[in-house]
mmCIF file of C-alpha atoms in Angstrom:
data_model
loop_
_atom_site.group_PDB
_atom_site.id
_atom_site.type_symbol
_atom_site.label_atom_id
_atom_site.label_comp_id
_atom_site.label_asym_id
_atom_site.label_seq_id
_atom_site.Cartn_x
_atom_site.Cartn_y
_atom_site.Cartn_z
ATOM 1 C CA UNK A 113 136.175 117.317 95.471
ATOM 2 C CA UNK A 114 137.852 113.713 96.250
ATOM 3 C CA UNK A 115 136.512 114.665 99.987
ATOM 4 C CA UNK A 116 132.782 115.359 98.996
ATOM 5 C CA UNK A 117 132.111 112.489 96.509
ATOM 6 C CA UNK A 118 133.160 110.114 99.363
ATOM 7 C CA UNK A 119 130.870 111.308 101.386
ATOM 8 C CA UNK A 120 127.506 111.969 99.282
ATOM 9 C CA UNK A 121 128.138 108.631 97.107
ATOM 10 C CA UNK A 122 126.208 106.078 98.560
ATOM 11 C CA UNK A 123 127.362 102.277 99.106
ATOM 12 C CA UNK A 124 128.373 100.214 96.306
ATOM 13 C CA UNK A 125 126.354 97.588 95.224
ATOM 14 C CA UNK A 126 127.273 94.338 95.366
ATOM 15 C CA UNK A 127 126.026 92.389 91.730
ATOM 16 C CA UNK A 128 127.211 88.780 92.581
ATOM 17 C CA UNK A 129 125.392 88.922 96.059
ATOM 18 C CA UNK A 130 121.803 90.483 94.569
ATOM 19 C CA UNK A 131 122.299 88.387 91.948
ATOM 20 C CA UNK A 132 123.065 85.315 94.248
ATOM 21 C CA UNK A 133 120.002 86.374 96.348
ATOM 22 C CA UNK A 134 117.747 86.750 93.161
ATOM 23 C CA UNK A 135 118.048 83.649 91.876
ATOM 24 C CA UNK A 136 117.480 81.828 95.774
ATOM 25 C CA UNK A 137 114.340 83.948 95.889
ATOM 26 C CA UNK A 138 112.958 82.974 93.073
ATOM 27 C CA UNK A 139 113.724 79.417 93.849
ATOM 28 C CA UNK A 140 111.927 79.892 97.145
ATOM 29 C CA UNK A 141 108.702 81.542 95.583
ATOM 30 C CA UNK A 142 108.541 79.221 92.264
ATOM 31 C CA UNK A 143 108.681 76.112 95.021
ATOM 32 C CA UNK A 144 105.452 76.827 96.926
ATOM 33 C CA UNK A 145 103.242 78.851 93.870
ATOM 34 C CA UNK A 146 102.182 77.663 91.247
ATOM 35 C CA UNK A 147 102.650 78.809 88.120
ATOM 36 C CA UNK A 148 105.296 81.166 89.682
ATOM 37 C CA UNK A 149 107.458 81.603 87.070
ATOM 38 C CA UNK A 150 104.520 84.181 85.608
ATOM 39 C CA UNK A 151 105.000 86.363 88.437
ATOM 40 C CA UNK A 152 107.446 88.766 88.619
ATOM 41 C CA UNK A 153 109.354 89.570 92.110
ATOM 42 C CA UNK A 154 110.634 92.068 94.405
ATOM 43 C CA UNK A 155 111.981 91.626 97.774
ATOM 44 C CA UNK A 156 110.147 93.411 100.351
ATOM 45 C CA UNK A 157 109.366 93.363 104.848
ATOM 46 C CA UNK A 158 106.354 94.120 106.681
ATOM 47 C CA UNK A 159 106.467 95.555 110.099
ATOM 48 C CA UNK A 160 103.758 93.391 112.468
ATOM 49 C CA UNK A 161 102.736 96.060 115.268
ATOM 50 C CA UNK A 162 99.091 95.191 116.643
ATOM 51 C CA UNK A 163 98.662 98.906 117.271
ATOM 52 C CA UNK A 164 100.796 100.836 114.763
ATOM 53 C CA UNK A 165 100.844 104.634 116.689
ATOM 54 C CA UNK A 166 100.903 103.168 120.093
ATOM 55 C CA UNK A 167 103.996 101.694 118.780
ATOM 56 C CA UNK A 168 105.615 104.428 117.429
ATOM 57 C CA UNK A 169 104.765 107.529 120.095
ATOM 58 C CA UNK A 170 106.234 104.461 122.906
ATOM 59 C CA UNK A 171 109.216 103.495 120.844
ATOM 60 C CA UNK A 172 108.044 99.570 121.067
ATOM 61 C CA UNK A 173 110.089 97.355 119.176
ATOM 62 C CA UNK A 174 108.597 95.684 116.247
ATOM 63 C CA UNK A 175 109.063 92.584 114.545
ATOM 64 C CA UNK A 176 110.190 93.046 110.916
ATOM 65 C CA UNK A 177 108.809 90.463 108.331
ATOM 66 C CA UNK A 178 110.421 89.675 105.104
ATOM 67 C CA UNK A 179 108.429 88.893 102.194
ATOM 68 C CA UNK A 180 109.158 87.724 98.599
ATOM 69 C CA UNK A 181 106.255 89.476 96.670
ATOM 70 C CA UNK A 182 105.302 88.294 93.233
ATOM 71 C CA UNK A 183 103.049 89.585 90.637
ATOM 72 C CA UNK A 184 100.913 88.973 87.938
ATOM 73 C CA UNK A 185 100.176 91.768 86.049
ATOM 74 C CA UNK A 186 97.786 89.234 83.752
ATOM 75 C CA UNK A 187 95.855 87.769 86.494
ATOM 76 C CA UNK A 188 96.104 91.386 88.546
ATOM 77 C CA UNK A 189 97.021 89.282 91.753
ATOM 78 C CA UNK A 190 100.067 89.871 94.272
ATOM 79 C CA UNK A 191 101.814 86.746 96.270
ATOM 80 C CA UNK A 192 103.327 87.695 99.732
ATOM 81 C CA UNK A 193 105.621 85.045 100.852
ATOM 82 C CA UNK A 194 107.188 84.983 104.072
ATOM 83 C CA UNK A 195 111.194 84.128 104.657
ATOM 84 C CA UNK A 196 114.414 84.948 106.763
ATOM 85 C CA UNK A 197 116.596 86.895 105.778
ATOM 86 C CA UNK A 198 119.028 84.242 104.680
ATOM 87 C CA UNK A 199 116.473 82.959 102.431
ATOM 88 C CA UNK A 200 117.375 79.498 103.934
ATOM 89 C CA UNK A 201 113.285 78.753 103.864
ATOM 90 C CA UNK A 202 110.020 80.171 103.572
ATOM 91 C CA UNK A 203 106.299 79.869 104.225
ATOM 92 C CA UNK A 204 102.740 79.414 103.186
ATOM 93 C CA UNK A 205 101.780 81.961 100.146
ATOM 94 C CA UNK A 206 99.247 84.556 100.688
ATOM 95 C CA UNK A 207 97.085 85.621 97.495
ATOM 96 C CA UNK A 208 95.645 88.866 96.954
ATOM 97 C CA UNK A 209 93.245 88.932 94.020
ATOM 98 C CA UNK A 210 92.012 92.468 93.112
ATOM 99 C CA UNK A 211 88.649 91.618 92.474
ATOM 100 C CA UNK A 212 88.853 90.094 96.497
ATOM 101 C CA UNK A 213 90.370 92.875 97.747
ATOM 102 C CA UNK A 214 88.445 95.616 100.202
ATOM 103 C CA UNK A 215 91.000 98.090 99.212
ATOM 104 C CA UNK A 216 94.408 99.194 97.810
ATOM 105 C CA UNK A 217 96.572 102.188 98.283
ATOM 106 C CA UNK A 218 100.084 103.376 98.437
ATOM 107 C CA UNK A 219 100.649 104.921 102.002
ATOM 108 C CA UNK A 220 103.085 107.920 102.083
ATOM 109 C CA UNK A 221 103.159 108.779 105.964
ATOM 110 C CA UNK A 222 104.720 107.528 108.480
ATOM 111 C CA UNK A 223 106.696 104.647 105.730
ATOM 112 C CA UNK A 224 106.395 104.408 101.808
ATOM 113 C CA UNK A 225 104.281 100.923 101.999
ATOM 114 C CA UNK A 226 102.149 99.268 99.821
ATOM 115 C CA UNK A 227 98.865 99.000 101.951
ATOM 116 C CA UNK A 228 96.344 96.188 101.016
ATOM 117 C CA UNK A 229 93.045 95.565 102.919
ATOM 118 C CA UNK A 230 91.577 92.131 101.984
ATOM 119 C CA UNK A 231 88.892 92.265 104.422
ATOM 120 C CA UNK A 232 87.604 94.436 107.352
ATOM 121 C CA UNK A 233 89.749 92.173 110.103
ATOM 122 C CA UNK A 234 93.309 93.243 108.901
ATOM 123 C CA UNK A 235 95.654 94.627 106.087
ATOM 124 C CA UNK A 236 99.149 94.045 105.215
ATOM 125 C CA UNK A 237 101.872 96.773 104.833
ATOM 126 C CA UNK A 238 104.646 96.018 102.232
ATOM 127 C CA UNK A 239 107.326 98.338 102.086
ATOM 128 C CA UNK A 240 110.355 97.772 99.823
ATOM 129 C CA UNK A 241 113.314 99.445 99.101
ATOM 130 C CA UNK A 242 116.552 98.983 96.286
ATOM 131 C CA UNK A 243 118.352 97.415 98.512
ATOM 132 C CA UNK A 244 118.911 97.274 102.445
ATOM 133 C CA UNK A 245 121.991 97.604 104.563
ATOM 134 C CA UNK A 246 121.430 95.475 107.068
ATOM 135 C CA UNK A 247 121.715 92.076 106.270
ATOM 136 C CA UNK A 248 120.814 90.463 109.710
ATOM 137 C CA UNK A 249 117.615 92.208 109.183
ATOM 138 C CA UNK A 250 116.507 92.246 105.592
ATOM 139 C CA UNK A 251 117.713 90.577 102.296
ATOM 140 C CA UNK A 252 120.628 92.109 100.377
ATOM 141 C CA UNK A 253 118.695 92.462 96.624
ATOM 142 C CA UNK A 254 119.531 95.373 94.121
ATOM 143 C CA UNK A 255 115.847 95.858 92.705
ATOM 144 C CA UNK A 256 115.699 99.158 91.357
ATOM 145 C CA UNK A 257 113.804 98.027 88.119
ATOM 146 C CA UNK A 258 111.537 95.670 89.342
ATOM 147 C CA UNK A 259 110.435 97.794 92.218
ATOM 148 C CA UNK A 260 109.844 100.784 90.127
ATOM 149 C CA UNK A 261 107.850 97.805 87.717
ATOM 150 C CA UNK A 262 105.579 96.898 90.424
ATOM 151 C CA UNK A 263 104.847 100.202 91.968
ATOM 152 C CA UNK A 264 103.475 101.391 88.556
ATOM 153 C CA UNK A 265 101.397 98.079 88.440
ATOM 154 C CA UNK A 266 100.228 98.366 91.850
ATOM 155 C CA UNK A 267 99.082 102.244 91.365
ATOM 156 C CA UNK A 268 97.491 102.035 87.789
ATOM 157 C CA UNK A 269 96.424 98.410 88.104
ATOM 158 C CA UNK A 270 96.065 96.400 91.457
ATOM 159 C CA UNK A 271 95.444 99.847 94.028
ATOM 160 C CA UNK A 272 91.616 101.370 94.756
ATOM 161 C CA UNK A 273 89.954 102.756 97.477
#
């Protein structure tokens, strides 16, 4: 049994450090939105591929992008932020008002992403997970709650096709 528990229990999660992260995040985000303290967060990436099957079928590396995503369930608008993965800084805030938006959808195939059109010249992808193992890559973040929070906001709220 000792054998089999080892092996099928996943990794433990490290409180202090998602905690840690939380808190930097949300200093990050409430720095460059305003009113960001009304907007809840998750931690999520975005993979920037100019041709998304080309990439895949070649094997063509891609260049991951982190995101702090807040959300307003009042105002029905979502806040991509872009940052490093040591949340040492971040950029310009992108808005994404429903009533703006072409379209919204959750995609299941190839990646679980959160897919959101806000005009015919491009769309954003935001996948997010309860946490990430590698930390060179993404942000170390339990979110299990706040992720399962926005997905039912984005599906019976913010998404429509």
């Amino acid at each position: 049994m000792g054998i089999f528990s080892k092996l099928f229990k996943g990794p433990e999660i490290d409180m202090e450090k998602s905690s840690a992260n939380a808190k930097r995040m949300r200093a990050l985000f409430d720095h460059v939105v305003e009113g960001g303290n009304n907007y809840r967060l998750i931690f999520g990436y975005t993979e920037d591929v100019s041709r998304f099957n080309y990439g895949f079928v070649h094997g063509s590396k891609t260049k991951i992008g982190n995101l702090i995503v807040g959300w307003n369930e009042a105002e029905e608008t979502i806040v991509a932020v872009p940052t490093v993965p040591d949340l040492s800084g971040c950029g310009d805030p992108t808005y994404y008002r429903r009533a703006d938006i072409l379209k919204a959808y959750r995609n299941k195939y190839p990646t679980d992403a959160f897919v959101i059109y806000p005009d015919k010249r491009g769309y954003i992808a935001i996948n997010a997970y309860d946490w990430l193992e590698d930390e060179s890559l993404y942000v170390y973040v339990s979110q299990d709650e706040e992720l399962a929070a926005f997905t039912d906001f984005f599906m019976n709220r913010f998404a429509k096709k």
